[in-house]
Every structure is written in C-alpha cells, then in structure tokens.
C-alpha cells in the first residue's frame, strides 16, 4: 500500500509518502515547510496561514512524490488532516486531497490531527506500538491516554486551560523570547541551575486518588500567572534563565507525575510521547529517569519522536490513515474540515 499524507492544520505545510501495511510501514519521503511569517506577529495568524498553505501545497506535494520516487498514479490512497485545527488552513489540505483522490480514483481518508501524533513515534521506533500510555503535548492540546490497541483509546486526562506548548509560548512571551517559545525556554533552562525560583506543581497533590477528576487532568494557567508575578518582581534580564528553568521544571514534573500515575493504574510497560513539546529533550530524560526509579531499569520503556516527527508533519497523518484504511474506514468526497472534533476510537470508561 502506498499512501500520500497531507497536513495543513496550523502553520506547517507538509506532505509525505508511506509504504507498507500493518505495523510494517516505511517512510519514503517527508517534506515540512514551516511558515516563518508568523514570527513577526508573535503567533499564528489564521488568514495568513491559509494563504501560505495555498501557495505551498502544490510544490510541497510534488516534492514529497519526487523524493519518494513515485508517480501520482502509483498511489493507493490520499490521507489528510481534517480536524482539529484552523478551519481555513485545514480546508486547503482537505480540498486538495479530495480533488487529487477523485482524479486518481483512490480513497481519501480524513484523519484527526491528535490521532496522527499518537502514531508518529511508531514510524521511527518499531516498539512504540500498543498497548502503551500516551502523553500528547502540543501547542493546542495536552492529552493523557491509555492506548489499549490502535483505535481503542481511554481518555484519562487533559488540560483544563492552556496546552503545554501554549504555556511554553506564553511564558516565552513574558520573558521576551521569540515565538514559538518552547525551544528557547528549553535552551535557557538547560544553562541555568534550579533553586532561585520555585513554582508550585499545578493540580498535583498526594491526596488525589484515581476517582478524583483532577487525578490525571493538568492546568497551566496558574503557573503562567506565577511566572508573570516573578517577572514583575525580578530583574528579568538578570533572571530570565532562572525563571525559565523553574517554569520548565514545574511543568515537566507535573506531566511526568501524571503519566506515572497512568502507567501504574493500567500496568503498561511502554510510554509513548507525541506533539511538539515531546521534542523537549529534558522532558524525555526526566520521564525516563522517573520510570526507572518507579519500575526499575527494564520496567517501562519511554519512546519519544525525533524533532521532525514531534512537530506537525504529514507522515503521522498518513500512518494513522493506513490503520483506518486497513479496517475499511475511508472517507468520501463529502469530507469536511472542523475546528474541533472528539478523538476517534474513544472507549467510554
Ligand atoms: O505539535 P505542534 O508542532 O503543533 C500543534 O499541533 O500545536 O506543537 C507546537 C508546540 C509549540 O507550542 C512549541 O512551543 C512547542 O510545541 N515546542 C516545544 C519544543 N519544541 C516545540 N516546547 C518545549 N520544548 C521544545 N523543545
Ligand atoms: Zn500538532
């Protein structure tokens, strides 16, 4: 099976060709064109994003096909992110994918962006397959899931307010760092010692139990306010790195602790990370350390995507689509784009 994936939900225009079946899938090509224009505005401007996708989509797809050494006519299906995301941006990919699939006479498959992130790591690590505990941390979402099998997901926790990546971006702005802020904060934090500032670990108390609805949920808006207070009372130019370190420590500790709770409750032996924030090496390192402390050296394996597959990319979309296609779940030409949509495959409890 040869499948073309397309991703245009936010500010990356991406296309990728995959070949394979089951969990034996090879990435033949991956093109990711990041829209740098948004840096000037300190965040993604939806109208500009759609227009940039429109300019880029044809050459990006052509390049992905050329890199894979594949002709359009050799494709068996076309996959595209159709939710969630910026509707105008999603529509560029969805319209293009439907037109191409129609012209080729092959199925089109709409993919939920977060289900794509769930599959991303498996493209690099063959063992990053279910069952596992998943932590998806991106600019728009923070989800903790128990993944029993592909297509069978238990939603354990989510953010009550800001997503993890959003918290990185907002704190970066408070500290006068460029957008997107995650990599800048990670870099600064690595160069500074902990201890000069300390922020509370949000929604993390010893007396919580699995029946509590905040046992797995996270919340980062209070942490952001704490950073704001620190910024107001300190000399930011002198303390920027220490504040970045304290913020990142608090956010990472919270994510690691909540993930460990899920591993414990469901007895999984693998943790799979996904989303842009999973590109944060400190998060991955601390996750590994904690799992080793709790479950021993061979107890729980932690898998994280490399940077290209952590951030938005079309390979993960094609990979999730392959799974659905093999189950006979293709979309049709009525496929539409949606700003929000529940993750497919959710089990009720
Ligand atoms: O998954 P993604 O590419 O796009 C969304 O689906 O939202 O995630 C983008 C987010 C941004 O908020 C960015 O600041 C964050 O991922 N990010 C990072 C790092 N690299 C990207 N956050 C922390 N540390 C990083 N190294
Ligand atoms: Zn994403």
XYZ file of C-alpha atoms and ligand atoms in Angstrom:
376
model
C 0.000 0.000 0.000
C 1.324 3.445 -0.964
C -0.294 6.412 0.662
C 0.208 10.174 0.408
C -0.390 12.189 3.605
C -1.167 15.899 3.753
C -1.123 18.121 6.849
C -2.173 21.807 6.868
C -3.933 22.236 10.232
C -1.760 25.048 11.572
C 1.450 26.651 10.317
C 3.249 23.762 8.648
C 2.520 22.689 5.066
C 3.560 19.055 4.974
C 3.322 16.061 2.639
C 4.690 12.553 2.984
C 4.616 9.208 1.199
C 4.485 5.984 3.218
C 4.592 2.412 2.016
C 3.671 -0.740 3.902
C 0.966 -2.498 5.843
C 0.132 -3.311 9.479
C 2.922 -2.038 11.740
C 5.476 -2.604 8.971
C 5.468 0.852 7.418
C 8.352 2.688 5.765
C 8.572 6.448 5.294
C 9.509 7.064 1.670
C 9.537 10.866 1.976
C 8.601 13.721 4.287
C 8.513 17.414 3.406
C 7.699 20.006 6.098
C 7.538 23.670 5.121
C 7.276 25.865 8.234
C 5.610 29.245 7.788
C 8.172 31.581 9.331
C 5.996 34.623 8.563
C 4.063 34.205 11.856
C 7.176 35.001 13.907
C 6.711 38.684 13.107
C 3.288 38.588 14.773
C 4.267 36.502 17.811
C 1.707 33.803 16.987
C -0.129 32.119 14.121
C -2.362 34.458 12.074
C -5.107 32.188 10.605
C -5.737 34.155 7.394
C -2.028 34.316 6.591
C -1.664 30.606 7.365
C -4.394 29.641 4.839
C -2.882 31.791 2.119
C 0.596 30.388 2.738
C -0.759 26.806 2.558
C -2.429 27.661 -0.751
C 0.881 28.872 -2.187
C 2.858 25.911 -0.846
C 0.590 22.879 -1.185
C 1.280 22.019 -4.841
C 5.095 22.238 -4.704
C 5.222 20.524 -1.297
C 3.195 17.528 -2.537
C 5.181 17.388 -5.811
C 8.403 17.362 -3.837
C 7.196 14.595 -1.496
C 6.291 12.443 -4.540
C 9.607 13.182 -6.258
C 11.621 12.377 -3.103
C 9.738 9.081 -2.783
C 10.363 8.414 -6.480
C 6.680 7.743 -7.002
C 4.235 8.914 -9.659
C 0.786 10.131 -8.690
C -0.792 7.161 -10.463
C 1.038 4.720 -8.172
C -0.747 5.996 -5.054
C -3.358 3.755 -3.430
C -4.900 6.432 -1.188
C -4.681 10.056 -0.065
C -4.810 10.981 3.648
C -5.412 14.440 5.053
C -5.851 16.098 8.460
C -9.469 17.309 8.590
C -9.732 18.207 12.323
C -8.976 19.804 14.725
C -7.184 22.990 13.668
C -7.678 26.306 11.924
C -10.606 25.724 9.582
C -9.279 27.902 6.754
C -5.906 26.150 6.952
C -7.418 22.652 7.147
C -9.660 23.392 4.144
C -6.664 23.917 1.860
C -5.398 20.401 2.581
C -8.856 18.821 2.557
C -9.852 20.412 -0.786
C -6.562 19.470 -2.406
C -6.675 15.894 -1.070
C -10.270 15.350 -2.227
C -9.517 16.703 -5.709
C -6.404 14.535 -6.041
C -8.151 11.389 -4.749
C -11.076 11.985 -7.124
C -8.771 12.496 -10.095
C -6.809 9.318 -9.279
C -9.892 7.262 -8.417
C -8.475 6.294 -4.995
C -9.964 6.683 -1.487
C -9.475 9.823 0.599
C -9.120 9.397 4.375
C -9.745 12.227 6.849
C -7.506 11.990 9.933
C -7.851 13.514 13.401
C -4.660 15.514 13.987
C -4.142 14.166 17.541
C -4.544 10.567 16.409
C -1.735 11.369 13.977
C 0.511 12.481 16.863
C -0.271 9.166 18.574
C 1.169 7.231 15.600
C 4.189 9.483 14.928
C 6.761 7.762 17.157
C 5.986 4.316 15.711
C 7.416 5.478 12.371
C 10.879 5.615 13.981
C 10.637 3.146 16.855
C 9.176 -0.233 15.930
C 8.294 -0.955 19.550
C 6.259 2.217 20.052
C 3.075 0.239 19.417
C 0.102 -0.576 21.693
C -0.530 -1.279 24.436
C 1.014 1.906 25.913
C 0.398 5.010 27.982
C 0.431 8.088 25.749
C 1.216 11.686 26.601
C 0.413 14.061 23.741
C 1.711 17.567 24.311
C 1.314 20.090 21.510
C 0.544 23.764 21.044
C -3.203 23.193 21.112
C -3.681 20.009 23.161
C -2.446 18.135 26.216
C -3.860 14.609 26.418
C -3.056 11.646 28.628
C -4.386 8.420 27.112
C -4.360 4.727 27.733
C -3.883 3.078 24.340
C -5.115 -0.494 24.540
C -4.756 -1.028 20.776
C -4.670 1.246 17.729
C -8.187 2.658 17.539
C -9.024 1.869 21.191
C -8.251 4.842 23.417
C -9.150 5.718 27.002
C -9.071 9.448 27.688
C -7.560 9.794 31.168
C -6.689 13.450 31.456
C -6.424 16.696 29.583
C -5.621 20.308 30.274
C -8.279 22.425 31.945
C -6.943 25.590 30.310
C -3.658 26.122 28.416
C -1.998 23.315 26.474
C 1.607 22.515 27.435
C 3.032 24.084 24.256
C 0.790 27.110 24.669
C 2.169 27.559 28.218
C 5.725 27.431 26.819
C 4.799 30.013 24.168
C 3.051 32.387 26.605
C 5.814 32.188 29.197
C 8.388 32.786 26.454
C 6.492 35.942 25.530
C 6.524 37.106 29.183
C 10.281 36.545 29.212
C 10.780 38.453 25.945
C 11.737 35.371 23.914
C 10.686 34.783 20.273
C 7.765 32.626 19.048
C 7.487 29.630 19.191
C 8.908 29.732 22.687
C 9.392 26.060 23.587
C 12.877 25.527 22.148
C 14.106 28.902 23.513
C 12.926 28.076 27.041
C 14.425 24.602 26.845
C 17.766 26.025 25.749
C 17.851 28.692 28.511
C 16.647 26.283 31.198
C 19.441 23.838 30.371
C 22.028 26.560 31.044
C 20.668 27.557 34.470
C 20.595 25.885 37.868
C 17.342 25.173 39.661
C 16.580 26.751 43.010
C 16.469 30.522 42.574
C 12.743 30.375 41.823
C 10.244 27.643 42.548
C 6.712 27.422 41.209
C 4.040 25.094 42.592
C 3.284 21.868 40.674
C -0.232 22.516 39.345
C -3.013 20.022 40.159
C -0.559 17.674 41.804
C -1.293 16.621 45.388
C -0.518 13.424 47.249
C -4.081 13.068 48.487
C -5.545 12.694 44.969
C -6.956 9.289 44.035
C -7.911 7.797 40.640
C -11.594 8.511 41.309
C -10.903 12.268 41.517
C -11.493 14.064 38.250
C -8.277 16.054 38.704
C -6.144 12.913 39.245
C -4.981 12.996 35.625
C -6.004 16.481 34.446
C -3.483 19.306 34.268
C -3.785 23.085 34.366
C -1.096 25.573 33.412
C -2.776 28.979 33.678
C -1.891 29.351 37.392
C 1.735 28.524 36.578
C 1.695 31.192 33.882
C 0.376 33.737 36.437
C 3.107 32.719 38.887
C 5.686 33.370 36.158
C 4.092 36.754 35.475
C 4.421 37.689 39.167
C 8.062 36.622 39.152
C 8.706 38.652 36.000
C 7.143 41.739 37.621
C 9.139 41.463 40.821
C 12.510 40.467 39.386
C 15.098 41.969 37.053
C 14.099 39.940 34.004
C 17.342 40.470 32.124
C 19.284 39.036 35.046
C 16.824 36.293 35.981
C 15.366 35.167 32.628
C 17.175 31.835 32.627
C 16.350 31.013 36.241
C 12.656 31.743 35.704
C 12.649 29.650 32.508
C 14.273 26.790 34.437
C 11.758 26.962 37.315
C 8.810 27.112 34.888
C 10.030 24.159 32.835
C 10.793 22.106 35.969
C 7.284 22.659 37.302
C 5.582 21.826 34.004
C 7.722 18.736 33.376
C 7.344 17.413 36.944
C 3.578 17.677 36.584
C 3.463 15.876 33.230
C 5.832 13.148 34.412
C 3.909 12.550 37.654
C 0.547 12.312 35.863
C 1.975 9.942 33.254
C 3.470 7.743 36.008
C 0.026 7.520 37.649
C -1.463 6.228 34.378
C 1.341 3.690 33.861
C 0.776 2.448 37.397
C -3.000 2.166 37.123
C -3.057 0.422 33.731
C 0.163 -1.564 34.151
C 1.565 -0.607 30.736
C 5.237 -1.267 30.031
C 5.623 1.450 27.427
C 5.163 5.214 27.425
C 4.850 6.969 24.059
C 5.205 10.740 23.788
C 3.921 12.880 20.943
C 3.398 16.509 19.900
C 5.773 19.453 19.601
C 6.650 19.540 23.317
C 7.799 15.896 23.063
C 10.743 17.378 21.138
C 11.897 18.716 24.541
C 14.882 16.535 25.485
C 14.613 17.427 29.179
C 11.016 16.163 29.314
C 12.047 12.877 27.712
C 15.056 12.490 30.015
C 13.039 13.163 33.188
C 10.307 10.792 32.019
C 12.913 8.034 31.570
C 14.521 8.756 34.965
C 11.204 8.642 36.801
C 10.086 5.403 35.126
C 13.433 3.850 36.071
C 13.015 4.989 39.704
C 9.484 3.638 39.942
C 9.606 0.496 37.813
C 13.298 -0.479 37.616
C 15.766 -0.398 34.689
C 13.765 -2.752 32.444
C 10.287 -1.939 33.742
C 8.943 0.725 31.402
C 10.362 1.890 28.059
C 9.851 5.528 27.077
C 9.578 6.355 23.361
C 9.713 9.884 22.003
C 9.657 11.084 18.407
C 12.633 12.879 16.888
C 12.067 16.604 16.322
C 10.700 16.262 12.778
C 8.069 13.747 13.806
C 7.313 15.539 17.109
C 6.096 18.704 15.439
C 3.315 18.760 12.877
C 4.040 16.532 9.897
C 2.182 14.601 7.228
C 3.905 11.242 7.829
C 1.975 10.712 11.080
C -1.263 11.563 9.269
C -0.575 9.019 6.521
C 0.346 6.434 9.181
C -2.927 6.861 11.101
C -4.828 6.769 7.802
C -3.210 3.456 6.822
C -4.607 1.930 10.003
C -8.117 3.163 9.211
C -7.896 2.159 5.565
C -6.944 -1.401 6.528
C -10.080 -1.505 8.673
C -12.153 -0.362 5.698
C -12.709 3.103 7.145
C -12.211 5.544 4.273
C -13.947 8.924 3.987
C -15.805 10.144 0.912
C -15.880 13.364 -1.083
C -18.264 14.935 1.474
C -15.243 15.103 3.840
C -15.173 18.492 5.577
C -12.833 20.405 7.912
C -13.666 21.041 11.585
C -12.038 23.326 14.158
C -12.840 20.847 16.925
C -13.786 17.190 16.922
C -13.533 14.396 19.518
C -10.700 11.907 19.103
C -11.991 8.804 17.275
C -11.829 5.415 18.978
C -12.588 6.634 22.495
C -13.758 3.916 24.872
C -16.411 5.054 27.294
C -14.581 4.292 30.560
O 2.551 19.651 17.745
P 2.959 21.015 17.329
O 4.030 21.156 16.284
O 1.753 21.845 16.817
C 0.465 21.720 17.335
O -0.259 20.736 16.951
O 0.115 22.576 18.153
O 3.425 21.763 18.677
C 3.897 23.097 18.667
C 4.250 23.481 20.097
C 4.594 24.947 20.279
O 3.827 25.447 21.355
C 6.085 24.915 20.627
O 6.497 25.970 21.501
C 6.219 23.589 21.302
O 5.385 22.729 20.565
N 7.596 23.097 21.282
C 8.346 22.894 22.383
C 9.622 22.463 21.952
N 9.606 22.428 20.574
C 8.355 22.806 20.192
N 8.044 23.038 23.687
C 9.010 22.754 24.590
N 10.258 22.370 24.253
C 10.620 22.206 22.946
N 11.857 21.830 22.621
Zn 0.178 19.025 16.277
